[in-house]
Short mmCIF file of N, CA and C in Angstrom, two decimals:
data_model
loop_
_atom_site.label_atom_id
_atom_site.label_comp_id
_atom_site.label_asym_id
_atom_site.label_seq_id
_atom_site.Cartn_x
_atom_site.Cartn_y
_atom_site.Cartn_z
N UNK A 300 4.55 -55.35 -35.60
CA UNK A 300 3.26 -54.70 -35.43
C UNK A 300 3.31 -53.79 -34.20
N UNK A 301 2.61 -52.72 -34.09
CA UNK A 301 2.72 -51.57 -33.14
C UNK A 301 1.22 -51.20 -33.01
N UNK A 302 0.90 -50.93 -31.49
CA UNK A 302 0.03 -50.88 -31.22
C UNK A 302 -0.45 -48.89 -31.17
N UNK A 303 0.31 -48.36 -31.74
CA UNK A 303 0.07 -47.23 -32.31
C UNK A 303 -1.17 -47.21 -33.36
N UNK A 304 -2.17 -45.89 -32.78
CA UNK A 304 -3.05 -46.03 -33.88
C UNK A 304 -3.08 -44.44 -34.55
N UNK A 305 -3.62 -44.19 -35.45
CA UNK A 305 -3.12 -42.69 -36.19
C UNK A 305 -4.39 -42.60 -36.87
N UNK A 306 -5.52 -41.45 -36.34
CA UNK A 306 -6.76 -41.67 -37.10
C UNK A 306 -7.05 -40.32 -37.51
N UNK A 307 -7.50 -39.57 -38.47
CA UNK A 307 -7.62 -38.60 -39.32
C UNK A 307 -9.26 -38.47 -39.33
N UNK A 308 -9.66 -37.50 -38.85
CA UNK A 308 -11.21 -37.12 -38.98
C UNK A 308 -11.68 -36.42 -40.04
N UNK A 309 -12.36 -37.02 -40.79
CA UNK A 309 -13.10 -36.13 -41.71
C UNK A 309 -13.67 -35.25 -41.80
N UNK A 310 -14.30 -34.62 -42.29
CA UNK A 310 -14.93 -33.33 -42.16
C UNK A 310 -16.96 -33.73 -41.51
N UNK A 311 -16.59 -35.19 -41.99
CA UNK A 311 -18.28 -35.81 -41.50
C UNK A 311 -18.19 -35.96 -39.91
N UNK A 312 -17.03 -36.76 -39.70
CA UNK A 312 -16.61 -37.30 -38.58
C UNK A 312 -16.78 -35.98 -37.62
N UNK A 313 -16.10 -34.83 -37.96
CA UNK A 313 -15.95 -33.96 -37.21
C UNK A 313 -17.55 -33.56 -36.76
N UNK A 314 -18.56 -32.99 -37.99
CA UNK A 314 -19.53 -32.79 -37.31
C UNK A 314 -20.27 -34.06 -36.75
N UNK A 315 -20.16 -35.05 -37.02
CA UNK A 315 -20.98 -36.32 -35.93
C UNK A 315 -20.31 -36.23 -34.76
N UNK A 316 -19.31 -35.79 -34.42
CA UNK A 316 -18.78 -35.44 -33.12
C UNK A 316 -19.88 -34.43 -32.48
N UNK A 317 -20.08 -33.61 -32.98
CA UNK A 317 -21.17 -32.50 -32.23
C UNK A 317 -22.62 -32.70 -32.13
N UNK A 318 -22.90 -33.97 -33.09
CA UNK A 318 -24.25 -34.47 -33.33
C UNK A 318 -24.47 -35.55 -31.86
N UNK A 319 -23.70 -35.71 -31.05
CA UNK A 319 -23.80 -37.06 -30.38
C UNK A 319 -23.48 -38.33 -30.64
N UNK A 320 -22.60 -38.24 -32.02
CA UNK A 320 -21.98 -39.57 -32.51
C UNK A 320 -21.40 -40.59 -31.37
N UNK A 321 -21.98 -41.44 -31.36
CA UNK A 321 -21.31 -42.49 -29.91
C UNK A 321 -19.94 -43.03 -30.09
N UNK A 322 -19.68 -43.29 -31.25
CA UNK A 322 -18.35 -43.44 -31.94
C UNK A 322 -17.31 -42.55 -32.08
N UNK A 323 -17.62 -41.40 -32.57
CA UNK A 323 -16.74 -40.48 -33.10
C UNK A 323 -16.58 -40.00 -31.54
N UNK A 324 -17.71 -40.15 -30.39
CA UNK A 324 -17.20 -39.76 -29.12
C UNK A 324 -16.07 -40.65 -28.38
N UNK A 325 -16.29 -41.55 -28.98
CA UNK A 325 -15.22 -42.98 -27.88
C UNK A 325 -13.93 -42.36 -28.63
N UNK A 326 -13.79 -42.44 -29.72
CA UNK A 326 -12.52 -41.95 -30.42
C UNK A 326 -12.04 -40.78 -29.80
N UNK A 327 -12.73 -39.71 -29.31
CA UNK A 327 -12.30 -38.84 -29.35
C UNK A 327 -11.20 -38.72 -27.60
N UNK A 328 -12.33 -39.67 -27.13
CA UNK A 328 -11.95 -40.23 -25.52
C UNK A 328 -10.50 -41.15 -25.45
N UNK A 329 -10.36 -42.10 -26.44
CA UNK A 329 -9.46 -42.71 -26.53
C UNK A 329 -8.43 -41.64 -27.05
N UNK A 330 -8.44 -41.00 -28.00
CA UNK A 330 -7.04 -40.81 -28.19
C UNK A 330 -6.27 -39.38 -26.98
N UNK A 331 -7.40 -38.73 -26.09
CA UNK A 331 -7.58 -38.61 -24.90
C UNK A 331 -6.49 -38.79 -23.75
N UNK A 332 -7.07 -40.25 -23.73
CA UNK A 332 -6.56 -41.39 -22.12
C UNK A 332 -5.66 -42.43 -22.71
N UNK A 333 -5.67 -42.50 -23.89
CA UNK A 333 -4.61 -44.10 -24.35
C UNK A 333 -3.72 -43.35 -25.11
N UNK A 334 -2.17 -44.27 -24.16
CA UNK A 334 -1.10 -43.76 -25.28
C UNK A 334 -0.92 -44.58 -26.73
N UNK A 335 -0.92 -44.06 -27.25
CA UNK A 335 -0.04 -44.32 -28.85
C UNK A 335 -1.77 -44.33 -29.47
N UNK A 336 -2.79 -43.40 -29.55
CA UNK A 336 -3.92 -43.29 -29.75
C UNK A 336 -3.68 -41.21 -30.23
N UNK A 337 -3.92 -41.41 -31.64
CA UNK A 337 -3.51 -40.02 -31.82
C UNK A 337 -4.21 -39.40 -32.78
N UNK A 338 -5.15 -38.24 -32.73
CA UNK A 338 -6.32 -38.31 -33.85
C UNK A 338 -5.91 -37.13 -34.02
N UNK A 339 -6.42 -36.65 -35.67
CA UNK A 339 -5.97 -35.38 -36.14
C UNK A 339 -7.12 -34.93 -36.76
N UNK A 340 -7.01 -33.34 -37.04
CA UNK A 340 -8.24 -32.72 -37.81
C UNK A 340 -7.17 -31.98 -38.71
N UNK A 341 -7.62 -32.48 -39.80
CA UNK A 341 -6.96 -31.30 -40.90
C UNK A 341 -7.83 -29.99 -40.94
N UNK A 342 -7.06 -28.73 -41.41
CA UNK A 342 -7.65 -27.84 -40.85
C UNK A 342 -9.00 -27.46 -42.12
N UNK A 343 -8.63 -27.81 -43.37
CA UNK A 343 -9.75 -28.00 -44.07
C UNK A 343 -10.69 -28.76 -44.38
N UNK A 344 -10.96 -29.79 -43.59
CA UNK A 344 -11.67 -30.54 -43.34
C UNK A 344 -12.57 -29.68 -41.47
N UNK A 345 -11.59 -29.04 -41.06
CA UNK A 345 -12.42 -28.28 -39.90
C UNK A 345 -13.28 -27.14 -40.43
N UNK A 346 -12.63 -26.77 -41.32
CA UNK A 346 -13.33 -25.30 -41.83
C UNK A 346 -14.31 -26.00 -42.41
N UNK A 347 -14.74 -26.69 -43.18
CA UNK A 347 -15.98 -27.11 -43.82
C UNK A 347 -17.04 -27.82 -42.68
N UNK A 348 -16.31 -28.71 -41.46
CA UNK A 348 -16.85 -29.13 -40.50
C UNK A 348 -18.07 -27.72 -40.19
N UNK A 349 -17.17 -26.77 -39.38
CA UNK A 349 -17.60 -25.57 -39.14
C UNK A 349 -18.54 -24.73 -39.70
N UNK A 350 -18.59 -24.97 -41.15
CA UNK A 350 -19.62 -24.45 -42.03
C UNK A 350 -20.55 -25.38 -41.77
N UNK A 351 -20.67 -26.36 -41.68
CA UNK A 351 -22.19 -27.17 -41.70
C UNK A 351 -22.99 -27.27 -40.34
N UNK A 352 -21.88 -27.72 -39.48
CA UNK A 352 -22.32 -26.88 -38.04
C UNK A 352 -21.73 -25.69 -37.26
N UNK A 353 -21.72 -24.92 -37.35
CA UNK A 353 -20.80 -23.49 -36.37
C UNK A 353 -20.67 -24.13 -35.32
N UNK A 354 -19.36 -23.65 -34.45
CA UNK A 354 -18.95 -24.15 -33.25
C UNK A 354 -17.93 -25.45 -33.27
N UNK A 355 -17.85 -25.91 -34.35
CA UNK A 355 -17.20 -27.09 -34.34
C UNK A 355 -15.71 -27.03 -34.38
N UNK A 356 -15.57 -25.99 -34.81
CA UNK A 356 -13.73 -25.96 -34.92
C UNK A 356 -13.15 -26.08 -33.70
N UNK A 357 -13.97 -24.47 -32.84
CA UNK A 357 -13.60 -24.39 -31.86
C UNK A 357 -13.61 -25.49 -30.78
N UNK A 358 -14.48 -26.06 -31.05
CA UNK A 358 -14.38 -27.37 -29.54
C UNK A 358 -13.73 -28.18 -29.99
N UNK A 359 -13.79 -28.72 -31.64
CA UNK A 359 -12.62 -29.78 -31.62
C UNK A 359 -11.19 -29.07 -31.39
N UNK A 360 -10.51 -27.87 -31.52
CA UNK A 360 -9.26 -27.52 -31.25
C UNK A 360 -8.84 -27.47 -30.06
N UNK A 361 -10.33 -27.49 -29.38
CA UNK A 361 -9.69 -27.23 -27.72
C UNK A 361 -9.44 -28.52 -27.11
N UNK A 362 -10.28 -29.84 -27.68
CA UNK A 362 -9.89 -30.89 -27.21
C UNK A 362 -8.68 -31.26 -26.73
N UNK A 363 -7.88 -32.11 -25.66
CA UNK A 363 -6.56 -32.72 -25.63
C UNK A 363 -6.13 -33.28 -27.01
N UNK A 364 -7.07 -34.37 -26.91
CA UNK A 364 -6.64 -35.26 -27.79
C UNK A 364 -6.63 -35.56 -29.26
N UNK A 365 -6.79 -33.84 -29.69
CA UNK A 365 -6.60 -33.64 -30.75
C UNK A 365 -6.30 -32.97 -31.42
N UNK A 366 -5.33 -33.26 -32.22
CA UNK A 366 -4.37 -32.43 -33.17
C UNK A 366 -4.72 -31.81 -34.25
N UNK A 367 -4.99 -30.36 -34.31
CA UNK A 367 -4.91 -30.23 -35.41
C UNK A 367 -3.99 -30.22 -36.84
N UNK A 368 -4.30 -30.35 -38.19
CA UNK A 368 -3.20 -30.54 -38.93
C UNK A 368 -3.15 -29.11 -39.57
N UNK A 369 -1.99 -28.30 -39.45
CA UNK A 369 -1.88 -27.17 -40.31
C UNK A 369 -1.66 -26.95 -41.84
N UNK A 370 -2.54 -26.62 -42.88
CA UNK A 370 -2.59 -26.43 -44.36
C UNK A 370 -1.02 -25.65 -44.27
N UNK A 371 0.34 -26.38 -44.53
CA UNK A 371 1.57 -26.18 -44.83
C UNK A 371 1.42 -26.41 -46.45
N UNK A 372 2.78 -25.46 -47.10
CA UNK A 372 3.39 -25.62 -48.53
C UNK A 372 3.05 -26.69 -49.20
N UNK A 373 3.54 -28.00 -48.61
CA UNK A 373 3.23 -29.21 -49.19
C UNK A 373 1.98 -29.95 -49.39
N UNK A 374 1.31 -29.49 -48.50
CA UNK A 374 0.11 -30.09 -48.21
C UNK A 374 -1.29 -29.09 -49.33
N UNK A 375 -0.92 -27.91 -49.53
CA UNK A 375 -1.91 -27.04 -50.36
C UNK A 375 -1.14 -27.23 -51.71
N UNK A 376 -0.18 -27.71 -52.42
CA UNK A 376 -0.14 -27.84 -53.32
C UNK A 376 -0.19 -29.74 -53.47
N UNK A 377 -0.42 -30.13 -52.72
CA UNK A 377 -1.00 -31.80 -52.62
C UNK A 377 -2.29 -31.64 -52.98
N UNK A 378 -2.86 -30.77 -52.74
CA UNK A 378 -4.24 -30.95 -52.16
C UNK A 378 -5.56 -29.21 -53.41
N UNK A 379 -4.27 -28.51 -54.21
CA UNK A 379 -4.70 -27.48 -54.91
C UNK A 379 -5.35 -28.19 -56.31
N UNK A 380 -5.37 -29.15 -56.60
CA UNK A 380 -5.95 -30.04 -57.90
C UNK A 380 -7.25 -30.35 -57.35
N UNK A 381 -7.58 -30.32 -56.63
CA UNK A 381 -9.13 -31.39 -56.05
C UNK A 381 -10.62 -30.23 -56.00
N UNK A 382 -10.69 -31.06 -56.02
CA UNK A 382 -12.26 -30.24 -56.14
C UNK A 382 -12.55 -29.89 -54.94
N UNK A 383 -12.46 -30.70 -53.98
CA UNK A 383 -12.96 -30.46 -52.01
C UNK A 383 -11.88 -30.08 -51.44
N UNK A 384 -11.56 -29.35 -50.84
CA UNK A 384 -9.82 -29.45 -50.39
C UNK A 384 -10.12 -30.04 -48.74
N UNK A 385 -11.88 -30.22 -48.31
CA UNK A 385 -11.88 -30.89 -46.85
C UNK A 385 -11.31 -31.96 -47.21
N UNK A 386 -11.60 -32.91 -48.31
CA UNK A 386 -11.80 -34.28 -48.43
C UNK A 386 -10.26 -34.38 -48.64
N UNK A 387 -9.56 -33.82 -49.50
CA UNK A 387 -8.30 -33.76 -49.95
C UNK A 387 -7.25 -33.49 -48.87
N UNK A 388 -7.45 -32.66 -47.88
CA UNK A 388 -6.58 -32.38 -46.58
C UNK A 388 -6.71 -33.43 -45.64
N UNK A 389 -7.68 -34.47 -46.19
CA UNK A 389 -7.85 -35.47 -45.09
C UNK A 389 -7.21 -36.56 -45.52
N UNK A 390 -7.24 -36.71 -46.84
CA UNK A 390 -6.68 -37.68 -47.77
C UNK A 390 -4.86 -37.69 -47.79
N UNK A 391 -4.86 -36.34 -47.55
CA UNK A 391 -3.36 -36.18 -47.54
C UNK A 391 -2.76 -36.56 -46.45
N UNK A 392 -3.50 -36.20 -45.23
CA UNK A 392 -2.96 -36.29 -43.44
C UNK A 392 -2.81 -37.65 -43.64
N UNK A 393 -3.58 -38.94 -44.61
CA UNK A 393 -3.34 -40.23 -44.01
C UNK A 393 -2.59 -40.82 -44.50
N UNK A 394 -1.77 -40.25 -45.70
CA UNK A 394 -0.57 -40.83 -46.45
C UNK A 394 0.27 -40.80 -45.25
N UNK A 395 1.37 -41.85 -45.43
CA UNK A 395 2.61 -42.32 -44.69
C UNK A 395 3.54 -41.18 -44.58
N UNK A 396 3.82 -40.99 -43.54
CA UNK A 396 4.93 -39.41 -43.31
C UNK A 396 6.10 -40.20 -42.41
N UNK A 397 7.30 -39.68 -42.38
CA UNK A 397 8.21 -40.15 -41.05
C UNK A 397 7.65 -40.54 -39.87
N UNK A 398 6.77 -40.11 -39.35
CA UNK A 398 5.95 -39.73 -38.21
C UNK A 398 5.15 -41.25 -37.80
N UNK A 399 4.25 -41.39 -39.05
CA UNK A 399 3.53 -42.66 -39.27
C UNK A 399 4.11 -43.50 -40.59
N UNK A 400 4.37 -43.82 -40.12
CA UNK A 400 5.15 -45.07 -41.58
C UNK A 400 4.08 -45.76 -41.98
N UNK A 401 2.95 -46.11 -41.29
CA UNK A 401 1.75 -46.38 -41.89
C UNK A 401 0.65 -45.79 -42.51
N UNK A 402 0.98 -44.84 -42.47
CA UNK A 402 -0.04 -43.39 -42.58
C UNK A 402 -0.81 -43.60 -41.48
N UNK A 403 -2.43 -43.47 -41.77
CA UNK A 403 -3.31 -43.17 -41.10
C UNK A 403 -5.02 -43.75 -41.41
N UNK A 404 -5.94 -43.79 -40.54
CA UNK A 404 -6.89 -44.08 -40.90
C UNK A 404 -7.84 -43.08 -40.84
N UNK A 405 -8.27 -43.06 -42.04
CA UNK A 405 -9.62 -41.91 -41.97
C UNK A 405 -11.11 -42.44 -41.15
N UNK A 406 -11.34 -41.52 -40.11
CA UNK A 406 -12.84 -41.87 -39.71
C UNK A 406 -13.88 -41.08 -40.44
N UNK A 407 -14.91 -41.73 -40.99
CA UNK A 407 -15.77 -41.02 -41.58
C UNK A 407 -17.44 -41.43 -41.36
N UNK A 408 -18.23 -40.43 -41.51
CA UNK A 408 -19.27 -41.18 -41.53
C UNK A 408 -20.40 -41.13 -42.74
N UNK A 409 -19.34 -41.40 -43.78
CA UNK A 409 -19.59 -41.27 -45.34
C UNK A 409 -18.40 -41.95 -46.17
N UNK A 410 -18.74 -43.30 -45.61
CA UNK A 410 -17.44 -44.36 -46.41
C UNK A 410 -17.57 -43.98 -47.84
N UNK A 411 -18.93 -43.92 -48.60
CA UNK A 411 -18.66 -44.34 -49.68
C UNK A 411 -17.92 -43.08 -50.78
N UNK A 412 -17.14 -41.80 -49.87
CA UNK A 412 -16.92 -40.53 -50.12
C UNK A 412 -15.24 -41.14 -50.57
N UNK A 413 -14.73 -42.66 -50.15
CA UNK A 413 -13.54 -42.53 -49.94
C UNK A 413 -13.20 -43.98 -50.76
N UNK A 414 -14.54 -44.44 -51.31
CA UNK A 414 -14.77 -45.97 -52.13
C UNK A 414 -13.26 -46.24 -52.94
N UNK A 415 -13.10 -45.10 -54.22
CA UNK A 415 -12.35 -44.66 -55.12
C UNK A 415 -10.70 -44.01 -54.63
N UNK A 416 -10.62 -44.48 -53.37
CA UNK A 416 -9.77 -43.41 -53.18
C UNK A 416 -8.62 -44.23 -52.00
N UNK A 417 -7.00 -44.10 -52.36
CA UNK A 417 -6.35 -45.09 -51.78
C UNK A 417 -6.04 -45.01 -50.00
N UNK A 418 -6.96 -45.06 -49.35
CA UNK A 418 -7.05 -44.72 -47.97
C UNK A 418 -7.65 -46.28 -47.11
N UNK A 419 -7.09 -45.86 -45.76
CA UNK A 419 -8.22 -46.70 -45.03
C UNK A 419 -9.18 -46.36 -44.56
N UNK A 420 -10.35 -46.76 -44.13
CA UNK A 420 -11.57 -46.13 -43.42
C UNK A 420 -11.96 -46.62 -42.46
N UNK A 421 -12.36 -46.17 -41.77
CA UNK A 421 -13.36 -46.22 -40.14
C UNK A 421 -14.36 -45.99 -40.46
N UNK A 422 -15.59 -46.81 -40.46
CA UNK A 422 -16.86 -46.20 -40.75
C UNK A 422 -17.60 -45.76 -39.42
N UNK A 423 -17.97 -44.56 -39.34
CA UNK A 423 -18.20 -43.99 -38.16
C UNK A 423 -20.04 -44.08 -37.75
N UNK A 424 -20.45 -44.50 -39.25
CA UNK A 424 -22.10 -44.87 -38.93
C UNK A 424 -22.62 -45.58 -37.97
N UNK A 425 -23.19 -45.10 -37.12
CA UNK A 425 -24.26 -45.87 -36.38
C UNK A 425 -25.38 -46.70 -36.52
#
């Protein structure tokens, strides 16, 4: 067991970050100040972030402690079948890569978006 954690923000997550989410703020702090604490934004899951609130890309990209994930070859034809490609770029970041042998956990603050769907979740509701 490894005390590595690997958390993937949703496109909800992202805007409850700008809403004052108390959660999605500690996360964002932790992966910050704690090592092996490593959070990602897929970038289509930012662009839709961004559409619902403006401003959001930009402050989550500038954050430290957070990575964005770049829409690469593999990942837009992973992700070109789906109806949402936010939900789908997020779905993809948390599959198991070299990187994370565990994949990843999605934070969201719309579990039941991910009921059907082979992921883990963080429920980010307050």
């Amino acid at each position: 067991m490894t005390d590595t954690l690997h958390i993937v923000l949703d496109d909800t997550a992202m805007t409850a970050a700008g809403q004052g989410n108390v959660l999605t703020s500690r996360l964002i702090h932790r992966a910050h100040v704690e090592p092996g604490w490593f959070l990602y934004a897929p970038a289509c899951a930012l662009v839709e972030a961004d559409r619902t609130r403006p401003g959001t890309a930009e402050h989550l990209a500038s954050l430290p402690g957070v990575t964005v994930l770049d829409l690469d070859l593999a990942a837009a034809l992973a992700i070109a079948q789906q109806q949402t490609w936010a939900t789908a770029h997020s779905q993809y970041a948390a599959q198991p890569t070299a990187d994370r042998p565990d994949g990843a956990v999605i934070a969201t603050t719309a579990p039941h978006r991910w009921a059907s769907k082979p992921v883990r979740v963080l429920d980010l509701t307050p």
